[in-house]
């Protein structure tokens, strides 16, 4: 794409441009990307309308670049500016530029592979505000005019209505040559001018530009601010000016909020007795500001206001005084307000799929009650002896493991070999084959699951178990740990008081581990003895109240009274659900062929039983083929 003409604007940056260098043109391989939006628009508008739209876009780009002192070159088709991302990551890459389509605002940087809409580029530039040179800054300020050139009526409109020229002069304010913006120099602690804020006089809503010398972004406040009284942190320089009009000290932070409070808020310096207020009109104050004030031991409070409250620069003096009386103290970094949590709460409400956790595929009814499997929680499963707690938990954890949940099994009561045999049969849905080739094929597929086993068996030292669990989280990224079962791991003791104390201590350790390592722990626990025929309850869990208090979820495997344990209909009862709050029952039935309690393979058996006799005979002949199909991956997840 040849360049017919070039207009170069540099703002005294000293940036030398070689207009004939190959990289000044848009690279050939990017031409399609630069023009793709305009091609699509050609089908929607006529040429005359498109020409007006394109002219408006080019004017918008210039209006954005010029007051920010962003050097640019203009060709027939594009604007070329230094890439702020490349400059920030590598200061020596001054010739790595962004190409902006004049018609659409679409941009491409071939050096850092960034591209996007005009709005995306504005966001990128705003993130990198402190990229001016001292030469650019002083050249721009020298081009501005004293306030005496500003008409008397220029400040009669918001956002600077009510701010006198006398107050503006105290801040060293000047006006641009076209009288469209007020320019406010910003000085550092040593009194050196290191940037400016520019406020548009053409918009009723504050349109503020902040630019700083590279690495020198700092707060905006009145020079020579008095110490010892009340200092208020506010969102914008307009708010600082309005409060200064009423002799109220205020400070605003740079928009990038990356400055260190201890270094820039020098009026606070050694005056920790000063009263600090944070006034952000219903929005939470910047978190790093809160943390810095708390760390410095500076007493601070938040001015209470709602989103519908009028901005500070629109308030009268009486309204300001009334608002400053409605404050809530900032106690510590560990406290928060609803305003700081509301965005996260809304995200939780509108993105249930992200907050509810991993969904079960086999136990789908459990999703409606527990809402999913989440990290950082502790679940307790109990049930009468021989009811199938280990069998259920094997399939329960296998369901999650098949979906990528990294799992560690600690089987202290059942041998690891027997556990693997059960889980492998639950995985394939049929008795394991005796043919070595077929078995190896199934085993190879099963071994790809993120499943690990503790080799411990019988009573173990709690510290040793926790050490191995911690290593599993760090090395393998384990997200779910099953302990089967709690009492067997701790061993037996003749003194019931000592047994309960040991169990409470272990439960506390597991609870702490789940929270600090963000790992879900499931404990299988024996129940207390209950009268025959009486169903188990939350009070039936063996031990003291500690285990039920610490658990987020408590599940009970109930067996119907009078039924044979192996062939009975069972129910998984949720009696505690801290996250979702719902309680309920999930029906279960043991399926002998697959050793499962879900309906996943049982439904297939029913489907086969409903077939015609001749079809059943044919299926029997093909049983070997069906097994091979199962081995190849036609699992329940695909049906």
XYZ file of C-alpha atoms in Angstrom:
639
model
C 0.000 0.000 0.000
C 2.066 3.022 -1.168
C 1.957 6.279 0.736
C 0.952 9.279 -1.355
C 1.323 11.884 1.371
C 2.420 11.998 4.967
C 1.546 14.453 7.713
C 3.840 14.197 10.745
C 3.021 15.539 14.240
C 5.626 15.027 16.975
C 4.981 17.561 19.813
C 8.681 18.354 20.319
C 9.438 14.769 21.228
C 12.583 14.686 19.136
C 11.314 11.537 17.458
C 12.984 11.273 14.054
C 10.820 9.675 11.374
C 12.132 8.153 8.143
C 9.070 8.362 5.932
C 10.668 6.224 3.203
C 11.550 3.317 5.496
C 9.689 0.131 4.615
C 8.109 -0.181 8.046
C 6.286 3.164 7.654
C 3.849 1.477 5.240
C 1.252 -0.974 6.461
C 2.752 -4.439 5.936
C 1.216 -6.317 3.021
C 0.053 -9.200 5.184
C -1.939 -6.760 7.381
C -3.774 -4.934 4.625
C -6.727 -7.306 4.725
C -7.109 -6.857 8.481
C -6.948 -3.082 8.302
C -9.678 -2.806 5.668
C -11.919 -5.719 6.644
C -14.420 -3.576 8.572
C -14.772 -0.987 5.833
C -15.398 -3.712 3.262
C -18.301 -4.994 5.326
C -19.712 -1.482 5.671
C -19.660 -0.862 1.936
C -22.659 -3.138 1.571
C -24.713 -1.174 4.113
C -24.230 2.492 3.186
C -23.966 4.523 0.034
C -20.695 6.211 -0.875
C -21.727 9.693 0.289
C -22.830 8.491 3.712
C -19.701 6.385 4.075
C -17.535 9.375 3.261
C -19.190 11.369 6.069
C -18.800 8.487 8.503
C -15.140 8.039 7.632
C -14.470 11.751 8.000
C -16.099 11.721 11.446
C -13.973 8.743 12.474
C -10.763 10.429 11.382
C -11.762 13.602 13.263
C -12.518 11.542 16.388
C -9.094 9.918 16.209
C -7.344 13.275 15.880
C -9.430 14.762 18.692
C -8.300 11.902 20.921
C -4.608 11.909 19.976
C -3.893 15.640 19.927
C -4.672 16.709 23.527
C -2.870 13.624 24.834
C 0.330 14.713 23.072
C 0.525 11.410 21.193
C 2.860 11.825 18.217
C 1.362 10.520 15.010
C 1.859 10.302 11.276
C -1.026 10.479 8.840
C -1.139 8.727 5.480
C -3.975 8.502 2.979
C -5.408 5.495 4.775
C -4.003 5.356 8.289
C -2.711 7.061 11.389
C 0.562 5.674 12.753
C 1.398 6.068 16.449
C 4.004 4.481 18.762
C 2.686 1.312 20.353
C 2.258 2.070 24.101
C 2.504 -1.624 24.990
C 5.771 -2.140 23.113
C 7.209 1.059 24.587
C 6.278 0.011 28.116
C 7.762 -3.470 27.830
C 10.904 -2.432 25.925
C 11.920 1.266 25.926
C 14.321 0.679 22.999
C 11.464 -0.185 20.604
C 10.667 3.359 19.538
C 10.034 2.350 15.929
C 7.416 -0.277 16.744
C 4.187 1.393 15.721
C 0.447 0.833 15.622
C -1.445 1.312 12.345
C -4.952 2.773 12.758
C -7.453 2.607 9.897
C -8.752 6.167 9.362
C -12.120 4.899 8.192
C -12.976 2.478 10.973
C -10.517 2.988 13.844
C -9.462 -0.669 13.593
C -5.808 -0.986 14.722
C -2.990 -3.479 14.314
C 0.451 -3.676 15.909
C 2.541 -6.217 13.969
C 5.177 -6.219 16.713
C 3.190 -7.323 19.776
C 0.380 -8.928 17.714
C -2.328 -6.703 19.189
C -5.366 -5.649 17.191
C -8.932 -4.573 17.816
C -11.494 -1.805 17.621
C -10.937 1.897 18.224
C -12.425 1.484 21.712
C -9.864 -1.238 22.437
C -7.043 1.085 21.381
C -8.279 3.912 23.610
C -8.303 1.521 26.554
C -4.750 0.420 25.698
C -3.509 4.024 25.530
C -5.230 4.955 28.801
C -3.462 2.136 30.625
C -0.108 3.604 29.610
C -0.564 7.256 30.616
C 2.926 7.954 31.874
C 4.839 7.893 28.587
C 5.555 11.606 27.994
C 9.039 13.078 27.836
C 9.949 16.271 29.719
C 10.392 17.988 26.362
C 6.878 17.053 25.220
C 5.358 18.200 28.512
C 7.082 21.599 28.647
C 6.438 22.239 24.964
C 2.721 21.599 25.432
C 2.407 23.726 28.578
C 4.259 26.543 26.823
C 1.634 26.471 24.068
C -1.196 27.129 26.539
C -2.474 30.565 27.525
C -3.113 32.322 30.875
C -6.647 32.165 32.286
C -7.146 35.831 31.437
C -7.780 34.714 27.845
C -10.793 32.718 29.028
C -14.215 34.419 28.701
C -16.004 35.131 31.970
C -18.875 32.805 31.045
C -16.662 29.843 30.104
C -16.897 28.273 33.574
C -20.644 28.726 33.974
C -21.285 25.160 32.841
C -20.576 21.862 34.522
C -18.246 20.277 35.507
C -16.424 23.450 36.668
C -19.476 25.557 37.480
C -18.911 27.355 40.752
C -15.118 27.211 40.525
C -13.684 30.718 40.411
C -10.698 31.812 38.355
C -8.997 32.687 41.624
C -9.154 29.017 42.714
C -7.970 27.855 39.302
C -5.009 30.235 39.478
C -4.008 28.708 42.842
C -3.645 25.408 40.952
C -1.641 27.068 38.150
C -4.434 26.463 35.630
C -4.089 27.569 32.005
C -6.278 27.324 28.916
C -5.607 25.846 25.482
C -5.273 28.197 22.548
C -8.711 27.177 21.201
C -10.252 27.825 24.648
C -11.730 24.308 24.697
C -9.854 22.876 27.680
C -8.544 23.880 31.088
C -5.004 22.560 31.676
C -3.897 21.872 35.258
C -0.172 21.210 35.823
C 0.666 18.408 38.285
C 3.787 18.601 40.480
C 5.630 15.934 42.433
C 6.819 16.149 46.034
C 9.848 18.235 45.020
C 7.676 20.812 43.259
C 8.717 19.706 39.745
C 5.944 19.689 37.137
C 5.638 16.079 35.932
C 2.286 16.026 34.158
C -1.070 17.650 33.641
C -4.810 17.105 33.839
C -6.891 18.557 31.036
C -10.635 19.209 31.488
C -12.932 19.799 28.531
C -15.071 22.952 28.635
C -17.390 21.581 25.948
C -18.935 18.675 27.840
C -21.289 18.805 30.845
C -19.961 15.432 32.051
C -16.263 15.582 32.995
C -14.011 14.679 30.061
C -10.574 14.516 31.679
C -7.210 13.627 30.165
C -4.284 12.716 32.431
C -0.727 12.617 31.099
C 2.564 12.234 32.973
C 6.261 12.086 32.313
C 7.306 8.453 32.109
C 7.440 6.903 35.581
C 6.292 10.137 37.283
C 2.515 9.680 37.688
C 1.421 11.243 40.966
C -1.602 12.539 42.836
C -3.419 15.784 42.048
C -3.845 18.219 44.932
C -3.458 21.867 45.837
C 0.128 23.117 46.101
C 1.032 23.950 49.683
C -1.894 21.961 51.102
C -2.336 22.570 54.816
C -1.548 19.681 57.158
C -3.294 18.416 60.249
C -6.912 18.847 59.248
C -9.177 16.716 57.106
C -8.026 15.338 53.750
C -10.436 13.773 51.279
C -9.611 11.350 48.473
C -11.953 11.943 45.517
C -12.251 10.459 41.997
C -11.296 13.412 39.741
C -9.472 16.726 39.611
C -12.856 18.460 39.108
C -13.881 17.257 42.568
C -10.594 18.576 44.000
C -11.249 22.000 42.463
C -14.833 22.234 43.734
C -13.790 21.313 47.284
C -10.848 23.738 47.125
C -13.347 26.483 46.305
C -14.727 25.875 49.811
C -11.241 25.588 51.384
C -11.527 21.815 51.796
C -8.368 19.819 51.163
C -8.748 16.979 48.615
C -6.575 14.617 46.580
C -7.288 12.562 43.467
C -5.237 9.574 42.346
C -4.004 8.962 38.810
C -6.480 7.012 36.698
C -4.081 4.063 36.433
C -4.060 3.802 40.276
C -0.547 2.385 40.226
C 1.168 4.993 42.392
C 2.526 4.233 45.862
C 0.547 6.158 48.470
C 3.488 6.426 50.852
C 5.606 8.114 48.146
C 3.006 10.431 46.615
C 0.664 11.435 49.425
C 3.327 13.575 51.021
C 0.813 15.843 52.820
C 0.095 12.815 55.041
C 3.803 11.981 55.464
C 4.484 11.961 59.180
C 1.041 13.310 60.110
C -0.756 10.045 60.796
C -3.141 11.957 63.059
C -4.768 13.610 60.042
C -8.339 12.525 59.354
C -8.701 10.934 55.932
C -12.028 10.497 54.125
C -12.617 8.437 50.982
C -15.436 9.867 48.853
C -16.095 7.818 45.711
C -19.863 8.288 45.194
C -21.143 4.765 45.694
C -18.101 3.109 44.132
C -15.589 1.208 46.272
C -12.362 3.168 46.873
C -9.245 1.766 45.161
C -8.208 -1.276 47.164
C -4.503 -0.423 47.125
C -5.396 2.982 48.640
C -7.294 1.303 51.478
C -4.457 -1.132 52.127
C -1.842 1.634 52.124
C -3.777 3.775 54.604
C -4.342 0.816 56.926
C -0.677 -0.233 56.716
C 0.460 3.311 57.515
C -1.815 3.411 60.567
C -3.758 6.397 59.216
C -7.334 6.575 60.485
C -9.718 6.799 57.575
C -13.430 6.620 56.842
C -15.628 6.165 53.785
C -18.224 8.812 52.927
C -21.537 7.035 52.439
C -23.199 7.700 49.106
C -25.105 5.787 46.469
C -24.726 5.464 42.711
C -27.732 7.759 42.255
C -26.125 10.445 44.379
C -25.056 13.544 42.454
C -21.316 13.968 41.744
C -19.252 16.059 44.132
C -18.718 18.823 41.577
C -22.494 19.357 41.362
C -23.077 19.745 45.088
C -23.557 22.980 46.983
C -21.553 23.757 50.093
C -24.438 22.734 52.375
C -24.798 19.412 50.532
C -21.058 18.789 50.823
C -21.066 19.465 54.554
C -24.050 17.166 55.063
C -22.406 14.356 53.075
C -19.147 14.613 55.029
C -21.053 13.845 58.230
C -22.255 10.485 56.862
C -19.136 8.345 57.171
C -18.216 4.764 58.039
C -14.768 4.082 59.542
C -12.354 1.808 57.703
C -11.482 -0.685 60.428
C -8.843 -2.857 58.719
C -7.866 -4.484 55.457
C -9.987 -7.496 56.403
C -13.295 -5.631 56.344
C -15.343 -4.627 53.342
C -18.669 -3.074 52.368
C -21.564 -4.188 50.231
C -20.564 -1.672 47.569
C -17.216 -3.445 47.220
C -18.940 -6.824 46.923
C -21.916 -5.985 44.725
C -20.136 -6.529 41.387
C -18.909 -9.953 42.488
C -22.391 -10.747 43.758
C -23.966 -9.796 40.437
C -21.412 -11.938 38.596
C -22.284 -14.853 40.873
C -26.001 -14.419 40.178
C -25.599 -14.136 36.413
C -22.854 -16.760 35.960
C -24.170 -19.736 37.894
C -22.243 -22.112 35.664
C -18.961 -20.595 36.906
C -19.785 -20.413 40.604
C -21.707 -23.657 41.144
C -18.747 -25.953 40.462
C -18.241 -29.140 38.456
C -21.511 -30.858 37.565
C -22.023 -34.592 38.004
C -22.817 -36.612 34.888
C -23.933 -39.821 36.591
C -25.574 -38.276 39.663
C -27.461 -35.522 37.856
C -30.097 -35.228 40.605
C -27.295 -34.196 42.961
C -26.646 -31.086 40.834
C -30.100 -29.733 41.695
C -29.324 -29.960 45.417
C -25.582 -29.339 45.877
C -25.322 -27.269 42.652
C -21.972 -28.897 41.849
C -18.606 -29.877 43.285
C -16.544 -26.882 44.427
C -12.972 -26.546 45.601
C -12.184 -25.388 49.132
C -15.087 -27.257 50.759
C -15.329 -30.311 53.039
C -17.932 -33.056 52.580
C -18.753 -35.805 55.072
C -20.403 -39.066 53.921
C -21.813 -41.538 56.429
C -23.944 -44.670 56.253
C -24.504 -47.931 58.088
C -21.893 -50.679 57.940
C -22.044 -52.548 54.614
C -24.389 -50.021 53.008
C -21.896 -49.297 50.222
C -20.242 -46.041 51.284
C -16.913 -46.873 49.622
C -18.635 -48.177 46.469
C -20.721 -45.025 46.235
C -17.771 -42.700 46.837
C -15.691 -44.611 44.276
C -18.282 -43.887 41.558
C -19.000 -40.390 42.913
C -15.319 -39.419 42.655
C -14.881 -41.277 39.348
C -17.696 -39.185 37.859
C -15.787 -35.982 38.725
C -12.399 -37.414 37.774
C -13.689 -38.235 34.274
C -14.390 -34.506 33.915
C -10.832 -33.539 34.782
C -11.068 -33.055 38.561
C -7.623 -34.168 39.798
C -8.292 -36.691 42.543
C -6.318 -38.324 45.364
C -7.786 -41.407 47.046
C -6.737 -42.249 50.599
C -8.187 -45.692 51.258
C -7.266 -46.693 54.824
C -9.869 -49.456 55.160
C -10.037 -51.047 51.689
C -6.861 -52.081 49.882
C -5.787 -49.960 46.930
C -5.938 -52.994 44.611
C -9.565 -53.736 45.516
C -10.461 -50.057 45.152
C -8.863 -49.933 41.674
C -10.759 -53.079 40.681
C -14.084 -51.558 41.711
C -13.414 -48.204 40.013
C -12.215 -49.854 36.803
C -15.404 -51.952 36.644
C -17.488 -48.832 37.333
C -15.588 -47.100 34.545
C -16.242 -49.815 31.919
C -19.709 -50.785 33.125
C -19.085 -54.558 33.010
C -17.048 -57.291 34.736
C -13.381 -56.986 33.887
C -12.139 -59.220 31.042
C -9.734 -62.111 31.551
C -8.190 -61.585 28.144
C -4.872 -59.770 28.705
C -4.996 -57.726 25.490
C -8.509 -56.524 26.212
C -7.656 -55.800 29.845
C -4.569 -53.801 28.847
C -6.655 -51.732 26.445
C -9.170 -50.872 29.170
C -6.391 -50.211 31.701
C -4.573 -47.876 29.285
C -7.695 -45.784 28.866
C -8.386 -45.714 32.626
C -4.792 -44.718 33.402
C -5.223 -41.430 31.539
C -7.555 -40.147 34.281
C -6.019 -37.625 36.751
C -6.338 -40.173 39.568
C -3.809 -40.883 42.321
C -3.807 -43.194 45.351
C -2.235 -43.085 48.800
C -0.415 -46.328 49.603
C -1.209 -45.992 53.309
C -3.386 -48.657 54.908
C -4.682 -48.832 58.454
C -3.958 -46.352 61.242
C -1.662 -43.481 60.267
C -0.102 -40.436 61.849
C -2.123 -37.313 60.983
C 0.943 -35.158 60.309
C 2.298 -37.725 57.835
C -1.004 -37.857 55.933
C -1.239 -34.049 55.745
C 2.326 -33.855 54.433
C 1.546 -36.254 51.575
C -1.693 -34.386 50.811
C 0.194 -31.112 50.624
C 2.746 -32.617 48.231
C -0.087 -33.966 46.053
C -1.611 -30.489 45.751
C 1.727 -28.863 44.937
C 3.076 -31.528 42.543
C -0.040 -32.893 40.841
C -2.456 -30.006 41.390
C -4.916 -32.298 43.205
C -8.373 -30.722 43.644
C -10.304 -33.507 45.420
C -9.066 -35.766 48.248
C -11.079 -38.676 49.643
C -10.320 -40.112 53.104
C -11.891 -43.563 53.613
C -12.504 -43.638 56.413
C -11.873 -41.144 59.179
C -12.116 -43.488 62.173
C -10.087 -46.276 60.542
C -7.277 -43.839 59.729
C -7.136 -42.601 63.319
C -7.314 -46.115 64.767
C -9.164 -47.199 67.869
C -8.807 -46.180 71.469
C -10.528 -47.622 74.517
C -11.189 -44.167 75.899
C -14.084 -42.610 73.956
C -13.109 -39.101 75.108
C -9.647 -39.483 73.591
C -11.089 -40.902 70.369
C -13.439 -37.963 69.971
C -10.683 -35.483 70.777
C -8.406 -37.043 68.130
C -11.210 -36.979 65.594
C -12.051 -33.339 66.319
C -8.389 -32.421 65.931
C -8.204 -34.279 62.603
C -11.425 -32.693 61.307
C -10.095 -29.215 62.155
C -6.858 -29.995 60.306
C -8.734 -31.242 57.221
C -11.029 -28.212 57.284
C -8.056 -25.861 57.453
C -6.307 -27.751 54.647
C -9.369 -27.527 52.372
C -9.630 -23.761 52.892
C -5.957 -22.825 52.682
C -5.075 -25.140 49.770
C -8.355 -24.601 47.881
C -8.908 -28.350 47.687
C -12.173 -30.245 48.264
C -11.883 -32.942 50.960
C -14.430 -35.745 51.337
C -14.395 -37.700 54.592
C -16.143 -41.060 54.888
C -17.178 -41.575 58.507
C -18.945 -44.321 60.442
C -22.247 -43.470 62.118
C -23.214 -43.960 65.732
C -25.350 -46.953 66.554
C -29.075 -46.230 66.191
C -32.106 -48.397 67.037
C -32.915 -50.960 64.330
C -35.193 -49.598 61.652
C -34.489 -45.961 62.544
C -33.008 -43.872 59.697
C -29.747 -42.047 60.225
C -29.720 -38.294 60.804
C -27.176 -35.490 61.007
C -26.743 -36.366 64.678
C -25.810 -39.935 63.752
C -22.306 -39.026 62.565
C -19.792 -40.640 64.917
C -17.932 -38.384 67.350
C -18.574 -34.940 68.732
C -20.265 -32.024 67.077
C -17.018 -30.818 65.478
C -17.341 -32.929 62.321
C -20.852 -31.714 61.511
C -20.012 -28.120 62.372
C -16.924 -27.973 60.152
C -18.462 -29.787 57.164
C -19.909 -27.797 54.273
C -21.918 -30.779 53.024
C -23.164 -33.857 54.912
C -24.410 -36.837 52.923
C -26.096 -39.922 54.413
C -26.440 -43.206 52.517
C -29.824 -44.442 53.707
C -30.918 -48.102 53.248
C -34.617 -48.975 53.155
C -35.696 -50.822 56.301
C -35.939 -54.598 56.015
C -34.201 -54.818 52.622
C -31.174 -56.908 51.789
C -28.233 -54.495 51.899
C -26.713 -55.676 48.605
C -29.914 -55.548 46.546
C -31.929 -52.867 48.311
C -33.092 -49.553 47.037
C -31.060 -46.828 48.630
C -31.128 -43.061 48.898
C -28.380 -40.496 49.212
C -29.729 -37.876 51.597
C -28.268 -34.364 51.749
C -28.775 -33.145 55.329
C -26.402 -30.161 55.225
C -25.629 -27.909 52.269
C -23.800 -24.736 53.244
C -23.393 -23.315 49.721
C -26.824 -23.868 48.177
C -28.943 -24.367 51.280
C -31.168 -27.004 49.678
C -31.709 -30.447 51.205
C -33.120 -33.541 49.570
C -32.881 -37.173 48.492
C -31.243 -38.826 45.466
C -32.544 -42.363 44.704
C -29.864 -45.069 44.205
C -29.937 -48.750 43.265
C -27.020 -51.128 43.123
C -26.200 -52.537 39.659
C -24.270 -55.763 40.086
C -22.710 -55.977 36.618
C -21.079 -52.534 36.795
C -20.831 -52.187 40.626
C -22.487 -48.783 40.309
C -25.235 -47.057 42.275
C -26.188 -44.515 39.618
C -28.635 -45.292 36.819
C -26.070 -44.879 34.062
C -25.513 -48.556 33.223
C -28.772 -49.840 34.702
C -30.732 -47.954 32.023
C -28.784 -49.754 29.312
C -29.663 -53.121 30.881
C -33.363 -52.233 30.915
C -33.165 -51.191 27.274
C -31.617 -54.543 26.372
C -34.276 -56.477 28.339
C -37.054 -54.799 26.354
C -35.713 -56.077 23.045
C -37.276 -59.012 21.137
C -35.979 -62.573 21.997
C -34.277 -62.985 18.640
C -32.576 -59.655 19.047
C -31.367 -60.662 22.524
C -29.909 -63.852 21.095
C -28.136 -61.852 18.429
C -26.805 -59.444 21.072
C -25.432 -62.387 23.057
C -23.478 -63.513 20.025
C -22.087 -60.012 19.687
C -21.158 -59.532 23.345
C -17.458 -59.713 22.535
C -17.843 -56.935 19.945
C -19.839 -54.786 22.349
C -17.071 -55.058 24.930
C -14.543 -53.904 22.368
C -16.747 -50.944 21.447
C -16.950 -50.014 25.132
C -13.191 -50.222 25.401
C -12.800 -47.881 22.460
C -14.518 -45.141 24.395
C -18.276 -45.517 23.887
C -18.847 -44.768 27.555
C -21.942 -43.428 29.256
C -20.773 -39.871 28.655
C -21.388 -40.287 24.922
C -25.026 -41.438 25.284
